CSV table of C-alpha atoms and ligand atoms in Angstrom, one decimal:
chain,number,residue,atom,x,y,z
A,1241,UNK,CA,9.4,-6.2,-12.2
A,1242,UNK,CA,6.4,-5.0,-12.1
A,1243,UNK,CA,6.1,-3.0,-8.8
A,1244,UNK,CA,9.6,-1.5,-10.0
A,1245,UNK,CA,8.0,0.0,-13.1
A,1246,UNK,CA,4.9,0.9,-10.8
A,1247,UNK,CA,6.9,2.7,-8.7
A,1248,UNK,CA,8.7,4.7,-10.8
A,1249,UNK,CA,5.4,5.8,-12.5
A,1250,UNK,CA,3.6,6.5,-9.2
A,1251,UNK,CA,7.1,8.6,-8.5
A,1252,UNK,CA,6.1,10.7,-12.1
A,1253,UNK,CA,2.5,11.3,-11.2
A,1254,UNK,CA,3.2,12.4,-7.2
A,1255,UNK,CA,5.6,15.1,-8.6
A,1256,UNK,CA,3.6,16.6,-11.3
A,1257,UNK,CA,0.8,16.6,-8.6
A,1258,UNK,CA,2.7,18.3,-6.5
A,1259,UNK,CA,4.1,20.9,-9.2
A,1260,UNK,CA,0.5,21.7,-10.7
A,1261,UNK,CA,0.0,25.3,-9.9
A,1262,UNK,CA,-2.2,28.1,-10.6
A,1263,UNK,CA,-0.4,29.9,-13.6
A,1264,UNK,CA,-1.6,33.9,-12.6
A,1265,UNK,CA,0.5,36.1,-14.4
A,1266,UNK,CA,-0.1,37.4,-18.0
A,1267,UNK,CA,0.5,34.9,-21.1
A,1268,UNK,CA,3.2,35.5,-23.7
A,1269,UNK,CA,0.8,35.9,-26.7
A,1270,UNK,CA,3.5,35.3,-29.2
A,1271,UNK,CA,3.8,31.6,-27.7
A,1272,UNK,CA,0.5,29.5,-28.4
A,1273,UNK,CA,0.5,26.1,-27.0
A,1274,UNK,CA,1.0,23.2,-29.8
A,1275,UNK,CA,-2.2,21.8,-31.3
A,1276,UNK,CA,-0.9,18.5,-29.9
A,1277,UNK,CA,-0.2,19.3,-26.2
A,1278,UNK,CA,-4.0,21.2,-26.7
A,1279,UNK,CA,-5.0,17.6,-28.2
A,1280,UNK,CA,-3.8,15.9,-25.0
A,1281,UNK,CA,-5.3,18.4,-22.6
A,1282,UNK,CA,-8.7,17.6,-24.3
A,1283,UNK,CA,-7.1,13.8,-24.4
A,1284,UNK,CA,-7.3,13.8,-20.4
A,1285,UNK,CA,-10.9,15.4,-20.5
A,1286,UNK,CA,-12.0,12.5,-22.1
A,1287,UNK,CA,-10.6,10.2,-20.2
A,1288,UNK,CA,-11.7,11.7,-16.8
A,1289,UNK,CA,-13.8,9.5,-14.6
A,1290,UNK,CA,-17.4,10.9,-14.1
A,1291,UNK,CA,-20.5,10.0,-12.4
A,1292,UNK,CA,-22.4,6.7,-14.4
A,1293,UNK,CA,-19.9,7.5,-16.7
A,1294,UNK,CA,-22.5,10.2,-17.4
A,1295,UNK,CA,-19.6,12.3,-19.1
A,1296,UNK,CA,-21.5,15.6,-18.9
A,1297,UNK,CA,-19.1,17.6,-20.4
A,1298,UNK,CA,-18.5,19.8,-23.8
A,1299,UNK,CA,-15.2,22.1,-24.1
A,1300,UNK,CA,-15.4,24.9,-25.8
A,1301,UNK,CA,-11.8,25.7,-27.1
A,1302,UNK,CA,-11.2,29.3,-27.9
A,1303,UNK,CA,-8.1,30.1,-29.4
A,1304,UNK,CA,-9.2,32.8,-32.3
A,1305,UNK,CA,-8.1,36.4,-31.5
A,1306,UNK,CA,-11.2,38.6,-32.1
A,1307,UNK,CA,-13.2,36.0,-30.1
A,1308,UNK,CA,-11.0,36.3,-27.3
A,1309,UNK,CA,-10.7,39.8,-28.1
A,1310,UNK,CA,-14.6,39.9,-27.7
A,1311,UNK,CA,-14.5,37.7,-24.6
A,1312,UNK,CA,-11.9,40.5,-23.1
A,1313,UNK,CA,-14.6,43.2,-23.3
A,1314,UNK,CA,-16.8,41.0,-21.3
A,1315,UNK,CA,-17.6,43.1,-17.6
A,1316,UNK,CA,-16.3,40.6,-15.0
A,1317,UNK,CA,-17.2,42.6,-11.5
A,1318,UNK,CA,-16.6,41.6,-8.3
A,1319,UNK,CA,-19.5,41.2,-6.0
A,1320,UNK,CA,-19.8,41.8,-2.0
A,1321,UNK,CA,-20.4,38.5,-1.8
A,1322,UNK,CA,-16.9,37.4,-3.0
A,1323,UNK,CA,-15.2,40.0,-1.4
A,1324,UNK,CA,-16.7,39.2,2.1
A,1325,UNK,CA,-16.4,35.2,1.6
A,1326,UNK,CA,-12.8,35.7,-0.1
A,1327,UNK,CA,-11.9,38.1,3.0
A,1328,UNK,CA,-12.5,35.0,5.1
A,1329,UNK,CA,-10.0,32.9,3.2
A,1330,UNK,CA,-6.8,35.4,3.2
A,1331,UNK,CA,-3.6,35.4,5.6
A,1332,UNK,CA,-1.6,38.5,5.7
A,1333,UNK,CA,1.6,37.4,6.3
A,1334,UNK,CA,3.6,34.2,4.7
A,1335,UNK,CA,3.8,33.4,8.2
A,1336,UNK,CA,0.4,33.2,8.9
A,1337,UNK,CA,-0.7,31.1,5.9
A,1338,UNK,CA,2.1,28.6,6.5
A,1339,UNK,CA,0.5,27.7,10.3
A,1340,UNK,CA,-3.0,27.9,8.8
A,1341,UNK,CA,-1.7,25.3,6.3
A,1342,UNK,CA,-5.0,26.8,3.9
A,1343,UNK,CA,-6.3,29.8,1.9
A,1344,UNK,CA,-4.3,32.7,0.6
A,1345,UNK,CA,-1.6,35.4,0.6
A,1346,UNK,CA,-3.6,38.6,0.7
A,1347,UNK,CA,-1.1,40.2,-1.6
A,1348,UNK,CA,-2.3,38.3,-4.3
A,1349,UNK,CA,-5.3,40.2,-5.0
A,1350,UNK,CA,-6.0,43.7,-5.1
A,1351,UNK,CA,-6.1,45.7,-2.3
A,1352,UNK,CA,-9.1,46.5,-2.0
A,1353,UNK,CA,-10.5,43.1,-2.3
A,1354,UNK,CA,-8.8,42.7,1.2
A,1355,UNK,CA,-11.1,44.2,3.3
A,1356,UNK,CA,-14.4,42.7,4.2
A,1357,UNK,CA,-16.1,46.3,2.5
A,1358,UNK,CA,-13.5,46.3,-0.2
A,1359,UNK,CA,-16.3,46.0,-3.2
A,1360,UNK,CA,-17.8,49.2,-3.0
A,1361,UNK,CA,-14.2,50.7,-3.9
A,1362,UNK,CA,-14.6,47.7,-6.7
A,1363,UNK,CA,-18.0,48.9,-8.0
A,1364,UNK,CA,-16.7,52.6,-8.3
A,1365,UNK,CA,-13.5,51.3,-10.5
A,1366,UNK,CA,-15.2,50.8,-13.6
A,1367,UNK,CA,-12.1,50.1,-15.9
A,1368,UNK,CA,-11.2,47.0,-13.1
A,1369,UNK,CA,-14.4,45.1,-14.1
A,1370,UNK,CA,-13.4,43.8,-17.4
A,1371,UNK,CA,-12.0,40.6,-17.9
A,1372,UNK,CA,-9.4,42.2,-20.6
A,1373,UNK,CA,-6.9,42.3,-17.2
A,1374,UNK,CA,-6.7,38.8,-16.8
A,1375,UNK,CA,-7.5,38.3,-20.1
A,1376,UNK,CA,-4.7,39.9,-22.0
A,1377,UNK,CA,-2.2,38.1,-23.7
A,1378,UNK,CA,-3.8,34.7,-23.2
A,1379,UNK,CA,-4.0,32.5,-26.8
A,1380,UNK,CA,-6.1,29.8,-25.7
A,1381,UNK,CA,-9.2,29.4,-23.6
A,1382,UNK,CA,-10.9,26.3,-22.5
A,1383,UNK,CA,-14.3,26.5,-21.3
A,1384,UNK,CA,-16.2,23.5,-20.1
A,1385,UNK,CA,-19.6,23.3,-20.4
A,1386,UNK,CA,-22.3,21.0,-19.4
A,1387,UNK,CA,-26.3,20.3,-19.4
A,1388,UNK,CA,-27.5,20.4,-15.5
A,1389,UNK,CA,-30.7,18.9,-16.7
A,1390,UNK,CA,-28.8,15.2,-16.7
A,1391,UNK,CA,-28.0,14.8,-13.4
A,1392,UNK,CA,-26.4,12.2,-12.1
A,1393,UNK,CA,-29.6,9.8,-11.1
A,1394,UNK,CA,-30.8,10.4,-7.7
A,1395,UNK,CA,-28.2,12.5,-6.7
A,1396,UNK,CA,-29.4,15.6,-4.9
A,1397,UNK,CA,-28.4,19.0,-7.0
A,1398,UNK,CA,-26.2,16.8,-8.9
A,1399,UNK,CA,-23.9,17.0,-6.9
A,1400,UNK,CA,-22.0,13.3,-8.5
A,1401,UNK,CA,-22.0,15.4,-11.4
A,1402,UNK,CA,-20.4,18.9,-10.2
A,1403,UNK,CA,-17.8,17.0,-8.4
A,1404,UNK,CA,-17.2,14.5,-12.1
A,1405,UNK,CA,-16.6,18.6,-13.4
A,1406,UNK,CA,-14.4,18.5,-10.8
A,1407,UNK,CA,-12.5,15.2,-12.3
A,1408,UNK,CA,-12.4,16.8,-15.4
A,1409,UNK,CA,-11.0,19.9,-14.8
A,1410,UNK,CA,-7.7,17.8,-12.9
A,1411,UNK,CA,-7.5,15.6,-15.3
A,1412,UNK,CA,-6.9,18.6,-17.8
A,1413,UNK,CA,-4.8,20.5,-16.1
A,1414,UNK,CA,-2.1,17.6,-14.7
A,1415,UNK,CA,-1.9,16.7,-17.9
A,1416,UNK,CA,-1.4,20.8,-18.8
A,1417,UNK,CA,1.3,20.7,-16.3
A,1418,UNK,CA,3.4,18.0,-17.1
A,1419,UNK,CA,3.3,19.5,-20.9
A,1420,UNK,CA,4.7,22.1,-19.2
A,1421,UNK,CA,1.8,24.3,-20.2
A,1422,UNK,CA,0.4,27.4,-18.2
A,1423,UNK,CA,-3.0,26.6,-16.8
A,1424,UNK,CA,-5.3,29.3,-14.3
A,1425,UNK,CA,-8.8,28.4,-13.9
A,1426,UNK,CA,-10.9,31.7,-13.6
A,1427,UNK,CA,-13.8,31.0,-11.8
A,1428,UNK,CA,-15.5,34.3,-13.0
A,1429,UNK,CA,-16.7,33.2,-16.3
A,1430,UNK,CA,-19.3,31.2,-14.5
A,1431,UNK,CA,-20.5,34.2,-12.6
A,1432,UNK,CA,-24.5,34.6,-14.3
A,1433,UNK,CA,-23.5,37.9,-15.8
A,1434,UNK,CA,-20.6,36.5,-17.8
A,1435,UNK,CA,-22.5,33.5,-18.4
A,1436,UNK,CA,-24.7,35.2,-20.6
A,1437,UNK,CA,-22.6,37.5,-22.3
A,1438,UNK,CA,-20.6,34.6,-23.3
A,1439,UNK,CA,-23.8,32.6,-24.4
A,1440,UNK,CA,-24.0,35.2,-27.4
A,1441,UNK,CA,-20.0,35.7,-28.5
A,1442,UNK,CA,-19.6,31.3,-28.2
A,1443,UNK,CA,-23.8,30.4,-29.2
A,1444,UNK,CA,-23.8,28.8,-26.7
A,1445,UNK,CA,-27.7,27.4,-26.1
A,1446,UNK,CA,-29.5,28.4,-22.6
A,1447,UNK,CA,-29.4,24.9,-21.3
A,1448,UNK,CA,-25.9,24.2,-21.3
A,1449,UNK,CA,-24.2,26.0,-18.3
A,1450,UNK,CA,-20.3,27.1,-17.4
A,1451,UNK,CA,-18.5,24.9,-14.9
A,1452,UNK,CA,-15.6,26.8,-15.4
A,1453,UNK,CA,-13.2,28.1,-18.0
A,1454,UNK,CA,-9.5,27.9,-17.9
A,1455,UNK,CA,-6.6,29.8,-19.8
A,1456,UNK,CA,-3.7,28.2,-21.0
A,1457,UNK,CA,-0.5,29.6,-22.4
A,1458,UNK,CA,3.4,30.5,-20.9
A,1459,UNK,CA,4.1,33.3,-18.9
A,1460,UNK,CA,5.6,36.1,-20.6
A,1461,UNK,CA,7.6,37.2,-17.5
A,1462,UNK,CA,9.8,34.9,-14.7
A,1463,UNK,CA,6.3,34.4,-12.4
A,1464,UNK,CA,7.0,35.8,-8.7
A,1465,UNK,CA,7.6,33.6,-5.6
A,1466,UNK,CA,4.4,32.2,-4.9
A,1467,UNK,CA,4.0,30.2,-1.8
A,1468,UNK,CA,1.7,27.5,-1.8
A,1469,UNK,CA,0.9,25.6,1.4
A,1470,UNK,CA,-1.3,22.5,2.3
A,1471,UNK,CA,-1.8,20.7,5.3
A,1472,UNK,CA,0.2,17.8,6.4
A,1473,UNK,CA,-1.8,14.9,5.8
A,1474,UNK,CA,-2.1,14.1,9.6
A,1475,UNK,CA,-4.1,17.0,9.5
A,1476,UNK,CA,-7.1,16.2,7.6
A,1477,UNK,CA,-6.9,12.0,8.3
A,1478,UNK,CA,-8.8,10.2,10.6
A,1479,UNK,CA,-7.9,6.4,11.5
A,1480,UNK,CA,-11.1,4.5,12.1
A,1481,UNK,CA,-13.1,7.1,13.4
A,1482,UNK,CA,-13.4,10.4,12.7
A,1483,UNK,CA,-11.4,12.7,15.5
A,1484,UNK,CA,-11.9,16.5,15.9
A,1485,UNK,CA,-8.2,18.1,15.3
A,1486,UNK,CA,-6.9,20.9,17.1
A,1487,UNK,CA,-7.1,24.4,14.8
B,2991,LIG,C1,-13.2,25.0,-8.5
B,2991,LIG,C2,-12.0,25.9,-8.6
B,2991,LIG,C3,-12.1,27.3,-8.9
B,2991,LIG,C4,-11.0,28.1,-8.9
B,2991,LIG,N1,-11.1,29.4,-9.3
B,2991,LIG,C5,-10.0,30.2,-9.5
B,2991,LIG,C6,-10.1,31.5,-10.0
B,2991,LIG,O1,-11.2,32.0,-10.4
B,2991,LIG,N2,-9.0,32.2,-10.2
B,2991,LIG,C7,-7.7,31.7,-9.8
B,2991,LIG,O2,-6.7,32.4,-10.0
B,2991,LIG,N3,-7.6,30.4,-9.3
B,2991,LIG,C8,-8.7,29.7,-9.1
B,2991,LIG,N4,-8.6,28.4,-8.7
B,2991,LIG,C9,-7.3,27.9,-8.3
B,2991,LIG,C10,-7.2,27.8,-6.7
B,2991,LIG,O3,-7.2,29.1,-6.2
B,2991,LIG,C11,-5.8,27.2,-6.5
B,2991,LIG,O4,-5.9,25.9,-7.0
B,2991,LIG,C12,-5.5,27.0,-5.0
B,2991,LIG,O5,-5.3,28.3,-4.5
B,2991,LIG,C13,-4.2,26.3,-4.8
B,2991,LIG,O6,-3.1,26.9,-5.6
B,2991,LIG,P1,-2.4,26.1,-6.7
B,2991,LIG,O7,-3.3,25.8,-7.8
B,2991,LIG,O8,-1.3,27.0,-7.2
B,2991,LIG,O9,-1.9,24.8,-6.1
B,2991,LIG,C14,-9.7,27.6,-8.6
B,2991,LIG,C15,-9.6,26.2,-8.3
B,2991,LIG,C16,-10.7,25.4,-8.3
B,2991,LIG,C17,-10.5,23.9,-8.0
């Protein structure tokens, strides 16, 4: 009896893994997500397994308009170095990304962050910078904070702790996802620029630093086909030894 109800739960946990998805287009900012679902998301934070149970986390929840409203003013940028590092990651056709089994569709970014020297077109597009464009619309923000002076003990740049961070934020966003609750991490607000900017709208104190922020909310338009590949699990597992795969 119980393997039957195991299995059926297992069943519910595989396909909201497999359904979490990067939620990229604009928020409905008529449609806030309910104070419990946010209550849940925060529910699966606290639950997520970390490092010596070191549970080096605060979330900041923003959901107040002129804060975000200040947050949307904040310069986000693109540097060269994501632009050349991104470059390496991108297929440019659905064809391409499906034999590649990883990375992205280059047509989800902007054109110019497409080619390896893309940024200086970035850098003279001042009104691109600002993180208003993937800002807008968006009632609720989550960003997850944490003290890098406990580090997980002996653990060389703490890297136990970056990848508990790591628990954290899927713990948060499966649980987003089976709400049925729009989730996109954006990876910018922990660029050291942002950072500080947002140290003065949120107080936040100088040694507490961003792992990453994530917006939540519904999409205000029918989201685009977005193909999302993986490898086939022969791919990346190795039976008793570890064997170099072909591609
Ligand atoms: C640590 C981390 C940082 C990420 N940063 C961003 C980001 O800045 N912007 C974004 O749109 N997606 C970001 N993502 C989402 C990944 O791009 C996405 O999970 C991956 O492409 C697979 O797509 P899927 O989430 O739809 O399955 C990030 C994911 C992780 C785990």
């Amino acid at each position: 009896m119980s393997n039957v109800s195991g299995t059926s739960e297992f069943a519910g946990i595989g396909e909201v893994i497999r359904r979490r998805h990067s939620e990229r287009v604009l928020f409905d900012p008529h449609r806030r997500p309910a104070e419990s679902d946010l209550q849940a998301i925060l529910e699966a934070a606290r639950w997520a397994p970390t490092a010596h149970n070191m549970q080096n986390f605060e979330v900041i929840v923003v959901d107040d308009e002129a804060t975000l409203e200040a947050i949307g003013h904040v310069r986000g940028g693109t540097s060269e170095e994501f632009v050349k590092e991104n470059y390496a990651q991108l297929s440019f056709s659905e064809e391409e990304l499906i034999s590649k089994g990883v990375g992205l569709l280059a047509t989800m970014f902007p054109p110019s962050w497409c080619r390896p020297d893309g940024w200086r077109e970035e850098v003279e597009d001042v009104e691109h910078g600002f993180l208003d464009s993937t800002m807008r619309s968006c009632p609720v923000l989550m960003i997850v904070v944490y003290d890098p002076r406990k580090r997980a003990p002996a653990s060389e740049g703490d890297f136990l702790g970056i990848m508990s961070l790591g628990c954290v934020m899927e713990n948060m966003w499966l649980v987003a996802e089976a709400l049925g609750v729009g989730m996109q991490i954006m990876s910018v607000f922990s660029a050291p620029h942002v950072e500080t900017e947002l140290r003065g709208i949120l107080s936040i104190p100088d040694y507490l630093g961003v792992a990453f922020a994530c917006r939540l909310g519904y999409p205000s338009v029918e989201p685009g086909p977005y193909l999302r590949v993986r490898r086939e699990v022969g791919r990346f597992t190795h039976r008793n030894a570890y064997v170099a795969h072909a591609g």
